[in-house]
Coordinates of C-alpha atoms in Angstrom, one line a residue:
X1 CA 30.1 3.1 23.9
X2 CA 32.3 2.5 20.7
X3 CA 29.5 2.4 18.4
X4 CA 30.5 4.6 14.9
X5 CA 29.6 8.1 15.0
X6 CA 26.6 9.0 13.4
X7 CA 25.7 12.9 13.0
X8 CA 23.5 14.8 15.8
X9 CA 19.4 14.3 15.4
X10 CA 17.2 16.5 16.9
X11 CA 19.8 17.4 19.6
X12 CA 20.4 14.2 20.9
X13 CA 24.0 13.0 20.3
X14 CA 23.4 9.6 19.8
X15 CA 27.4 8.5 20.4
X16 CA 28.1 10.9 23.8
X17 CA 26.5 9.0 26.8
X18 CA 24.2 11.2 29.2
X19 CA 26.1 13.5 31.1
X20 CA 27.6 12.3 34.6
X21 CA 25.7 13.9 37.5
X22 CA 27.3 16.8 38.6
X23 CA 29.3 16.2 42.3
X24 CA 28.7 17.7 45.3
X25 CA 30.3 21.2 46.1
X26 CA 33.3 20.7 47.7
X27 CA 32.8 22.3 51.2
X28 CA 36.3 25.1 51.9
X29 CA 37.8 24.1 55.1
X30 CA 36.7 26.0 58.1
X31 CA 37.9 29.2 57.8
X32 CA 39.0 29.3 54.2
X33 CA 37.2 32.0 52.0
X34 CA 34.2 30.5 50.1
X35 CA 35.3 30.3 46.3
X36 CA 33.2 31.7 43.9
X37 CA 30.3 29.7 41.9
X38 CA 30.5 26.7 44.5
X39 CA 26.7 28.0 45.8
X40 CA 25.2 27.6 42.1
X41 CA 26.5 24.2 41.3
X42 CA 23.3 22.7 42.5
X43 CA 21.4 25.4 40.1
X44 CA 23.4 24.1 37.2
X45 CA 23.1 20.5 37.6
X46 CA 19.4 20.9 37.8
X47 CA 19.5 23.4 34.5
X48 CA 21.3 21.1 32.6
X49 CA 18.9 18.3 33.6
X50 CA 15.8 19.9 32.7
X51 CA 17.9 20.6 29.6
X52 CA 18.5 17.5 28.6
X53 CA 14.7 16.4 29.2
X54 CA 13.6 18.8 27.3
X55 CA 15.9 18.2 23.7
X56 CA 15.1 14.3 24.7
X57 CA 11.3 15.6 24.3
X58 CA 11.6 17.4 21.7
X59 CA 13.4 14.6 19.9
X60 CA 10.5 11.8 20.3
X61 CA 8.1 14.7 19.2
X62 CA 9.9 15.4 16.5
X63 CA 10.4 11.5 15.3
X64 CA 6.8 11.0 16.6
X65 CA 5.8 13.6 13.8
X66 CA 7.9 12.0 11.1
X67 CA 6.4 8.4 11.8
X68 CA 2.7 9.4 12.1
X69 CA 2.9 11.5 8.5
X70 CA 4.3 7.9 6.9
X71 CA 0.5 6.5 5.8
X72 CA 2.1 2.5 4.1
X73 CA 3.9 -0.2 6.0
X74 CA 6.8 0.0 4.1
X75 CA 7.4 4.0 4.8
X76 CA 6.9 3.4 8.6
X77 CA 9.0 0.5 9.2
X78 CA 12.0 2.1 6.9
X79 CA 11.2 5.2 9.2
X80 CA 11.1 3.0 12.9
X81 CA 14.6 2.1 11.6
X82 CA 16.3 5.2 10.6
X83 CA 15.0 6.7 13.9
X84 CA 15.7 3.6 16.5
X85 CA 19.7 4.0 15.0
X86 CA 19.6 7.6 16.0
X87 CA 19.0 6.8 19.0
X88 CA 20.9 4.0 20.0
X89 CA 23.7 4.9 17.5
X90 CA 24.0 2.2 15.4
X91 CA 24.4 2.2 11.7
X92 CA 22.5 -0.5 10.7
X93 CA 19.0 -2.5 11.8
X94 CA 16.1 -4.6 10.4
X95 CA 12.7 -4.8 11.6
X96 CA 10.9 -8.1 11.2
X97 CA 7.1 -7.8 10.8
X98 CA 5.0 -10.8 12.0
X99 CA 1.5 -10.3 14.4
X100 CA 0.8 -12.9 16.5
X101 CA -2.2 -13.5 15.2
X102 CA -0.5 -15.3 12.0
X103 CA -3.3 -13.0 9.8
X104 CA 0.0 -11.3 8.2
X105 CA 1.3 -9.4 6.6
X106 CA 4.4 -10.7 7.4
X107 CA 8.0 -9.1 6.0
X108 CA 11.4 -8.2 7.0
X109 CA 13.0 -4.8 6.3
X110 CA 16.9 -3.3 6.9
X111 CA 18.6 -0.6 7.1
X112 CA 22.1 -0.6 5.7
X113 CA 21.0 -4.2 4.4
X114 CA 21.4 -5.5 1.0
X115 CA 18.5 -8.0 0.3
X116 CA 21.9 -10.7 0.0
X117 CA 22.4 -9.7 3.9
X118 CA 18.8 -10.0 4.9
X119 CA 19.3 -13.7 2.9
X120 CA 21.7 -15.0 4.8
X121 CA 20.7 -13.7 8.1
X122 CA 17.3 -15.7 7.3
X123 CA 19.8 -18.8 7.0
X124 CA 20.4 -18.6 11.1
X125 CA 18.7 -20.7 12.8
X126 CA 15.5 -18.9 14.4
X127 CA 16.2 -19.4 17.8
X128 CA 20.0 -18.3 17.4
X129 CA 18.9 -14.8 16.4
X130 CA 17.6 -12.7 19.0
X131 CA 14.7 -11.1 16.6
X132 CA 13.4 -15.2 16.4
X133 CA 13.9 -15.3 20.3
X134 CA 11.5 -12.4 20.9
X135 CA 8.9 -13.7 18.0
X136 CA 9.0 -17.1 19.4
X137 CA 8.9 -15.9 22.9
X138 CA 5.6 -13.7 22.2
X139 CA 3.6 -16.2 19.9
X140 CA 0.2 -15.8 20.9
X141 CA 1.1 -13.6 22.9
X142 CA -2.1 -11.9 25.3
X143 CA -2.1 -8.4 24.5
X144 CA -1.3 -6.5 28.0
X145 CA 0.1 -9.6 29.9
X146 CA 3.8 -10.0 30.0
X147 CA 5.8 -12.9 28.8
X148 CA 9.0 -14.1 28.9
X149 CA 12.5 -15.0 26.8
X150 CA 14.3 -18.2 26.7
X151 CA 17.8 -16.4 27.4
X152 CA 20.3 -18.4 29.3
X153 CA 21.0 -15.0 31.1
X154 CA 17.9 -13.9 32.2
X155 CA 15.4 -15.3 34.9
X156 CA 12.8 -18.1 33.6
X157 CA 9.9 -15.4 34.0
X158 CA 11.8 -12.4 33.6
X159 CA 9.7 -10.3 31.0
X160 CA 10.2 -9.3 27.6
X161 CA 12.1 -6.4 27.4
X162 CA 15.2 -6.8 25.1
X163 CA 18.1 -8.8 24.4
X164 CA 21.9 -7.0 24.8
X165 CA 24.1 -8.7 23.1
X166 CA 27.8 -6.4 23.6
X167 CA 30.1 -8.5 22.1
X168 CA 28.9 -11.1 19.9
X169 CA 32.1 -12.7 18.5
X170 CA 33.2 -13.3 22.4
X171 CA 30.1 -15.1 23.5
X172 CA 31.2 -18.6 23.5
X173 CA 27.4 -20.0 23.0
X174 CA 26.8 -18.2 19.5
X175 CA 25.3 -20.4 17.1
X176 CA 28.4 -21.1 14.8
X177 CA 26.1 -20.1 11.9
X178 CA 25.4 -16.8 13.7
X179 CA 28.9 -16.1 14.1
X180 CA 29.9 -16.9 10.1
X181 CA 27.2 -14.6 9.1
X182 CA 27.9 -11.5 11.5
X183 CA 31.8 -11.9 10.2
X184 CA 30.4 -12.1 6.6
X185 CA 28.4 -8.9 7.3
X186 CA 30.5 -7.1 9.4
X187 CA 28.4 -6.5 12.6
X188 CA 29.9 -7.4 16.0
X189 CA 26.9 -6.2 18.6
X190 CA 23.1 -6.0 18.5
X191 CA 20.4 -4.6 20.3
X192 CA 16.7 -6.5 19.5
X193 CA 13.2 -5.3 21.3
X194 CA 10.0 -6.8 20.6
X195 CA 7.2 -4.6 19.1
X196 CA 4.2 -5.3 21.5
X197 CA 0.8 -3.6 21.9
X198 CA -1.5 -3.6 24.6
X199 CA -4.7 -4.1 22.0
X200 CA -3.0 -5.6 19.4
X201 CA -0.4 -8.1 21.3
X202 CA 2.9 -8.6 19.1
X203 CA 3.1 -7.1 15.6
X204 CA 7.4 -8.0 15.3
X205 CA 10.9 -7.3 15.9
X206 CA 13.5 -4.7 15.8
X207 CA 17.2 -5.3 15.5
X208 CA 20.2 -2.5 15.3
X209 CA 23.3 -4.2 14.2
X210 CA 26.7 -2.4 15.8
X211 CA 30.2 -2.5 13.6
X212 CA 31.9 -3.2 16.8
X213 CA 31.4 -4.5 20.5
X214 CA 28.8 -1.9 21.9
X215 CA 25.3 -1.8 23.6
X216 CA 23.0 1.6 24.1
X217 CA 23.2 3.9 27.3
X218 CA 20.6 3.5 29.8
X219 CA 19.2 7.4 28.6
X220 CA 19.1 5.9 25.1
X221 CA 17.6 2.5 26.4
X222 CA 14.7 4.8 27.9
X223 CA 14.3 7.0 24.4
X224 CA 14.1 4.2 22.4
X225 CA 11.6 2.6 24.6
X226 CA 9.2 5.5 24.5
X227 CA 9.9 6.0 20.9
X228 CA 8.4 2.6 20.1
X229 CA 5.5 2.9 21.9
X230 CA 3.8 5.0 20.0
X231 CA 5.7 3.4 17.0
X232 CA 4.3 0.0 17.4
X233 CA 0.7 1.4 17.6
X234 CA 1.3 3.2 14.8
X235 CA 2.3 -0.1 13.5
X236 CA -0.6 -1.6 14.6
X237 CA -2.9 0.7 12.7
X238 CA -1.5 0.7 9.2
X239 CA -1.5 -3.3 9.5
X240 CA -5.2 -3.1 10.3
X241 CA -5.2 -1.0 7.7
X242 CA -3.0 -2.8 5.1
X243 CA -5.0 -5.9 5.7
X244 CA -8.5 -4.4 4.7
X245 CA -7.2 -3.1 1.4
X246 CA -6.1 -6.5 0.9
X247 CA -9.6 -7.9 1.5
X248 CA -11.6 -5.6 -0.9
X249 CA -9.0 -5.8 -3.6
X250 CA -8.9 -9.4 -3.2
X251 CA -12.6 -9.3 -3.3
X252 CA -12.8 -6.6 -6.1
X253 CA -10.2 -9.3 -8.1
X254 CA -12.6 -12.3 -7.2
X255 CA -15.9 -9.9 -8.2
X256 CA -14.4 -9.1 -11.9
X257 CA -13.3 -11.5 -14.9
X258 CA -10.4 -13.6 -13.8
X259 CA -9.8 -13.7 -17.7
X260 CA -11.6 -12.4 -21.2
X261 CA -13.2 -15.2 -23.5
X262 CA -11.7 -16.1 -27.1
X263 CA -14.7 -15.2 -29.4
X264 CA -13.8 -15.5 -33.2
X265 CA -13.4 -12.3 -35.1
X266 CA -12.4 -9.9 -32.3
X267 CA -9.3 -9.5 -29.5
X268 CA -9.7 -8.0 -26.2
X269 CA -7.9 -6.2 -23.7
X270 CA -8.0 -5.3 -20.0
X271 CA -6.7 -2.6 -17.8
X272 CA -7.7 -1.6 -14.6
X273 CA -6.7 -0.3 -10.9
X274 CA -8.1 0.2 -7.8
X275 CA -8.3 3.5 -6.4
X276 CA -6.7 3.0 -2.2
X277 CA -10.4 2.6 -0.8
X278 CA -11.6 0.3 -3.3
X279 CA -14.2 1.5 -5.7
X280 CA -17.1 0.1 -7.5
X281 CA -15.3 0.2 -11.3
X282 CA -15.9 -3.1 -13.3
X283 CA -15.8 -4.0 -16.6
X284 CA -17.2 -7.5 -18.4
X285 CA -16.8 -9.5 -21.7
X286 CA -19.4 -12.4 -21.8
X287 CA -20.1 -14.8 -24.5
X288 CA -23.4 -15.2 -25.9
X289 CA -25.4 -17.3 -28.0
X290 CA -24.6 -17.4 -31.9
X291 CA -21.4 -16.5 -31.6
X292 CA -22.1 -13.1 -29.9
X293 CA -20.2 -11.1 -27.4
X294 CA -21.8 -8.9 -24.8
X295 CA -19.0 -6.4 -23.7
X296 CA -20.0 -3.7 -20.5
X297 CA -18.4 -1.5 -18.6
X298 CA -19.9 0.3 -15.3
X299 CA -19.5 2.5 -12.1
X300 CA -21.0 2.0 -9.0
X301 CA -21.1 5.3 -6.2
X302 CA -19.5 5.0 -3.2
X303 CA -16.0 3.2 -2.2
X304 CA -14.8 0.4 -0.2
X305 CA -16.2 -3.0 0.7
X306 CA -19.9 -2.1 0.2
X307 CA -19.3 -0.1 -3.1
X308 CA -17.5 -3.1 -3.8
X309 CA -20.2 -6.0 -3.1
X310 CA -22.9 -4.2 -5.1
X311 CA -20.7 -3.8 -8.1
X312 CA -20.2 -7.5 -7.8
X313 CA -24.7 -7.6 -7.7
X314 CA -24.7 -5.4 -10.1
X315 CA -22.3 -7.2 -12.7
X316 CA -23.7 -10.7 -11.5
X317 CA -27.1 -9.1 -13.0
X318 CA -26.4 -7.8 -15.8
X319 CA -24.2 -10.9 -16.9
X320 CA -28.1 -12.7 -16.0
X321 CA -30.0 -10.3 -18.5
X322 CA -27.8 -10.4 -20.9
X323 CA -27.9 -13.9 -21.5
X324 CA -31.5 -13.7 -21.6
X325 CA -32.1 -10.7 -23.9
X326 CA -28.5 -9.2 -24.4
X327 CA -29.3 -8.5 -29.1
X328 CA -31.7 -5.4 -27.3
X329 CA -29.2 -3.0 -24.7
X330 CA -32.0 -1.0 -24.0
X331 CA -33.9 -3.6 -22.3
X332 CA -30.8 -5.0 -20.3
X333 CA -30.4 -1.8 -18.7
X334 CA -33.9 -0.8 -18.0
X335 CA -34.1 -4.5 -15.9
X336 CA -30.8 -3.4 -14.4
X337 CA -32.5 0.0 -13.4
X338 CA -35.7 -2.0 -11.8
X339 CA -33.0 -4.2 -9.6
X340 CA -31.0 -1.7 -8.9
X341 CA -34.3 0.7 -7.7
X342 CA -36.0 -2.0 -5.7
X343 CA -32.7 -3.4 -4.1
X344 CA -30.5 -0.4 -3.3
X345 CA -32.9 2.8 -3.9
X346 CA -30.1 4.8 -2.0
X347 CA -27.4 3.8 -4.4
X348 CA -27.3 4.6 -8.3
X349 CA -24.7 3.4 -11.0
X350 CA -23.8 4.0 -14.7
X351 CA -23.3 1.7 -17.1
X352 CA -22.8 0.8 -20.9
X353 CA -23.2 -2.3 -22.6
X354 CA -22.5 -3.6 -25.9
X355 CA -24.0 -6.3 -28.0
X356 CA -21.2 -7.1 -30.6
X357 CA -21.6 -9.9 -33.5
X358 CA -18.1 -10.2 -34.5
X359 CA -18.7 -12.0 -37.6
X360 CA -20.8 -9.1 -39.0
X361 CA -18.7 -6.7 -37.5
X362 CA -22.1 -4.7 -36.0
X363 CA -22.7 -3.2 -32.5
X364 CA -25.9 -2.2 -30.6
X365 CA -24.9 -0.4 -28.0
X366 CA -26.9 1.5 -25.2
X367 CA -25.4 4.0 -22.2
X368 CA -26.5 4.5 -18.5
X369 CA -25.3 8.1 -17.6
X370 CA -21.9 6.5 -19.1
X371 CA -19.0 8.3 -21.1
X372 CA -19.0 7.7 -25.1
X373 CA -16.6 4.9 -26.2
X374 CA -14.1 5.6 -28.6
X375 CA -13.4 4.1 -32.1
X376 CA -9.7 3.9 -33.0
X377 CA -8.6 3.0 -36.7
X378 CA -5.9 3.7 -39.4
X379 CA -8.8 6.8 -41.0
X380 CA -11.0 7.7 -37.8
X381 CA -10.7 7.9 -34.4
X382 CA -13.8 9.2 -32.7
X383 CA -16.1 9.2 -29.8
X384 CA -19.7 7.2 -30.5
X385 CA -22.6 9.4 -30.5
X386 CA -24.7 8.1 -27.6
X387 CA -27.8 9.7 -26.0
X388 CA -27.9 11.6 -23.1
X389 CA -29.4 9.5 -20.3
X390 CA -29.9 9.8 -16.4
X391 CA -27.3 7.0 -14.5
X392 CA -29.3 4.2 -13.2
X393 CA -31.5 4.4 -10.1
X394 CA -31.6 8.7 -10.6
X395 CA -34.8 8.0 -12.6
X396 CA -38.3 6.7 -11.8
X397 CA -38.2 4.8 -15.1
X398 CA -35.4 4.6 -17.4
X399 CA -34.9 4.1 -21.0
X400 CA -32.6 5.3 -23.8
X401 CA -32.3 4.6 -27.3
X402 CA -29.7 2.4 -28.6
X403 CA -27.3 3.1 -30.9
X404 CA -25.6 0.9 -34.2
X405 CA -21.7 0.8 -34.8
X406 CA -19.9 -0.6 -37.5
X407 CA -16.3 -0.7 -36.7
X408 CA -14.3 -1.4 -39.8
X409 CA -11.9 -4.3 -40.5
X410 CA -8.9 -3.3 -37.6
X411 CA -11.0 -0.9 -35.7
X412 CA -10.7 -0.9 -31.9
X413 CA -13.6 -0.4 -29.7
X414 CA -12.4 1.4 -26.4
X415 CA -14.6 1.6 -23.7
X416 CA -13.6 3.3 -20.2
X417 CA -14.9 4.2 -16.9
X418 CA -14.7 8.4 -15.9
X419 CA -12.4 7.5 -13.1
X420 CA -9.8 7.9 -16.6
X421 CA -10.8 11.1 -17.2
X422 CA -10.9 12.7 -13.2
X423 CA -7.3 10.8 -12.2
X424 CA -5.9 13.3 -15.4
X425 CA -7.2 16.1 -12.7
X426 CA -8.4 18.2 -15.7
X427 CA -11.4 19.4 -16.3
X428 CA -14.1 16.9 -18.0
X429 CA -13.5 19.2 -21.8
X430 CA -9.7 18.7 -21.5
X431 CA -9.7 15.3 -20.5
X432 CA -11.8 14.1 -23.4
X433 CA -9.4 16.2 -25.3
X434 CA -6.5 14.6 -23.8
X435 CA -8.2 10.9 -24.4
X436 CA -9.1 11.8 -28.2
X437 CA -5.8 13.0 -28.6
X438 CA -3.9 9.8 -26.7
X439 CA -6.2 7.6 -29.1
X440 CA -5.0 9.3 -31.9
X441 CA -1.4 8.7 -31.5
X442 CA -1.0 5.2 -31.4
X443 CA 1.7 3.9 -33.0
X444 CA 0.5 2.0 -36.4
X445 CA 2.7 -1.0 -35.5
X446 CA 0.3 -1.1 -32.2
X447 CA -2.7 -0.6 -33.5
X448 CA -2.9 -5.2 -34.6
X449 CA -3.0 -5.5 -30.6
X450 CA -5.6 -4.3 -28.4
X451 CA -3.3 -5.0 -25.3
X452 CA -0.6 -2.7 -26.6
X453 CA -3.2 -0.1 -27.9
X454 CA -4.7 -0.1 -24.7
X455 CA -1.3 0.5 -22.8
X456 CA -0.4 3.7 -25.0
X457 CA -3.7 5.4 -24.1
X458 CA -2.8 4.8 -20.3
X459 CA 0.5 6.0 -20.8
X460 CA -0.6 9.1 -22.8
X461 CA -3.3 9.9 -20.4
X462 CA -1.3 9.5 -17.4
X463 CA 2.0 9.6 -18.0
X464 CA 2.5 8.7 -14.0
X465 CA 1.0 5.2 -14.6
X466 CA -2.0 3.3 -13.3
X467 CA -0.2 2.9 -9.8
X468 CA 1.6 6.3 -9.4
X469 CA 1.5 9.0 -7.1
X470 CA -1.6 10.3 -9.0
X471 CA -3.3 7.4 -8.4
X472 CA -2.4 7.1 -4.8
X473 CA -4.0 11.2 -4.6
X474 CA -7.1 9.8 -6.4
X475 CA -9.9 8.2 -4.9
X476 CA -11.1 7.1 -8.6
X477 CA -10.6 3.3 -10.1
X478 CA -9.5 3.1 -13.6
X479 CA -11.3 0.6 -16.5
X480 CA -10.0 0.4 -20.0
X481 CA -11.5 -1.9 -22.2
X482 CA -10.6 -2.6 -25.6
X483 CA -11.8 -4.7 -28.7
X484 CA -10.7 -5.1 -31.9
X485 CA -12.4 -6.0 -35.0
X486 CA -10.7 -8.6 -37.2

């Protein structure tokens, strides 16, 4: 084939075509002398047979271990690219990801595509492209029963496969679109197979892209094929996958404050991230009566979509008794305790809430097996002395004693869940060190916004950031509150 020459993977050549079968010995004419070697030419074309079987094994196995250790959609489909151009030796490829079941996610990836190229291959019409041919072709597809693709060169019922197209510049019935953009890009060949499951039906599309007029070998035709086999399931999975983290975050977002209230004499601030399961982590600023502000902040045990429900109970509560007696802490969480006790006796929680009066710049404050808040300001900057109390539901009967904060004029009152202290990986001492001492630092041109303030203590505590490879190690959700005091 006259595809560009791309280096050797995993002892499969991707530019030399399988070797030609060895011919028959050549029989010496009656009463020649038999030459030497002609009896083992049989033995050799079977050795370098089971040869080549072997390095074609070891190179899915080998590509088979790469995909399965790629755990986002992103990483795999980059990785089913680089791989599938090994082995039909082409330089360039995108995968287009779109189950039938229209549930999404749905994107398109390249290789050796700028996102300009992937634009104005999106300008071609769908059915001109043979990625749209083999979506359209397998819409609604039944997973395990074979379907067919409206090419002009195949059979009506001839079943999904792939589409060869050698020489695209000399096939008289390209779309003309199709042919300015593959002149624009550069590619003058493709190669598309659909990604199909048995369970799952279609999930999308794969394209390689050849600079000049090629198509794969029938030996890569077959490693390909068995490559994406356990590709597409692989697929399969981490769309399964992708799709429930998108359901408990989207839930988690529904469950928490879509936005803080404007209450006279005080700013607030929000930060927060999801652990990759989903955790129970909340956070809460409520208006009361006479100008009042209830602010809480809570952890729920567990992870994913139940964790997640009963921190959206357990906020739904406390939001209930706090309008109802929310000037006494003490008694808001000890109703929160009885709830959470009678409802989920195998689940327990911590918590904190505030009740602030901004205008008199006072705070009553009671903790539920909860870390101290912090109080940041131009002279202090110090955790608040709260009592040592049981988390709720640990307990037979809870109850703590408040405790009375007044924040001066520009003080900020930081309140956080321990998920901030455990993603640090330190232990609890040194992370309330590292906290203290991230509090401590901020800049004093920061310290008039609660936003900003809050952003320097993230970035001091973890200087990879709320969504970096820390947090993808971490099981723990992250909850940074902050208010400041006019």
């Amino acid at each position: 084939m006259n595809a560009p020459h791309l280096p050797k993977v995993a002892g499969i050549d991707s530019t030399v075509p399988p070797p030609a079968h060895t011919a028959p010995p050549v029989q010496p004419a009656q009463g020649a002398p038999a030459t030497p070697g002609a009896q083992g030419a049989p033995g050799a074309l079977i050795q370098d047979r089971l040869a080549g079987w072997v390095s074609d094994l070891t190179t899915l196995h080998e590509l088979n271990e790469r995909l399965s250790r790629t755990a986002a959609l992103d990483g795999a489909l980059n990785e089913l690219l680089r791989a599938g151009a090994a082995l039909v030796g082409a330089r360039r490829g995108l995968v287009v990801l779109e189950p039938a079941d229209g549930l999404g996610p749905t994107t398109t990836v390249g290789l050796g595509l700028a996102r300009a190229d992937l634009g104005h291959l999106e300008t071609v019409p769908r059915a001109a492209t043979s990625f749209g041919r083999l979506l359209d072709a397998t819409a609604g597809a039944t997973p395990g029963a074979p379907q067919s693709v409206p090419d002009a060169g195949a059979p009506a019922a001839a079943p999904v496969t792939e589409i060869v197209q050698p020489d695209l510049l000399a096939d008289e019935a390209l779309d003309p679109r199709h042919r300015e953009v593959a002149v624009r890009l550069g590619y003058a060949a493709s190669y598309a197979l659909p990604l199909l499951t048995d369970t799952a039906g279609r999930v999308g599309a794969v394209v390689w892209l050849y600079d000049e007029p090629a198509e794969p070998a029938e030996r890569q035709r077959h490693l390909i094929g068995r490559y994406l086999q356990y590709a597409t399931e692989h697929l399969a999975r981490l769309v399964d996958l992708d799709r429930a983290r998108s359901t408990t975050a989207t839930l988690r977002a529904e469950l928490l404050p879509p936005r803080l209230p404007r209450v006279a004499g005080v700013q607030l601030a929000a930060r927060h991230s999801t652990g990759p399961r989903g955790g129970g982590d909340w956070f809460d600023a409520l208006p009361l009566p006479d100008a009042a502000l209830g602010l809480a902040v809570g952890s729920v045990t567990g992870s994913g979509p139940s964790a997640v429900a009963a921190m959206g109970r357990l906020r739904a509560s406390l939001r209930a008794y706090a309008v109802m007696e929310g000037e006494d802490p003490v008694a808001v969480l000890s109703d929160l305790e009885l709830l959470l006790r009678l409802t989920e006796p195998a689940r327990s929680a911590t918590a904190l809430f505030a009740f602030c009066e901004p205008a008199l710049r006072k705070i009553v404050l009671a903790g539920a097996g909860h870390s101290p808040p912090l109080i940041v300001g131009e002279r202090r900057t110090e955790f608040v002395e709260t009592s040592l109390s049981a988390p709720l539901g640990m307990l037979a009967c809870w109850e703590a004693p408040s405790v009375d904060i007044r924040p001066e004029p520009g003080e900020t009152l930081l309140l956080y869940t321990d998920g901030l202290l455990q993603r640090t990986g330190d232990a609890m001492d040194r992370a309330f060190a590292r906290l203290h001492a991230a509090a401590a630092s901020v800049p004093k041109a920061a310290r008039d916004d609660p936003g900003e303030i809050a952003d320097h203590v993230l970035r001091t505590v973890l200087p990879e950031g709320l969504d970096g490879p820390a947090a993808a190690a971490s099981e723990e959700d992250v909850v940074l509150l902050a208010a400041r005091f006019e």
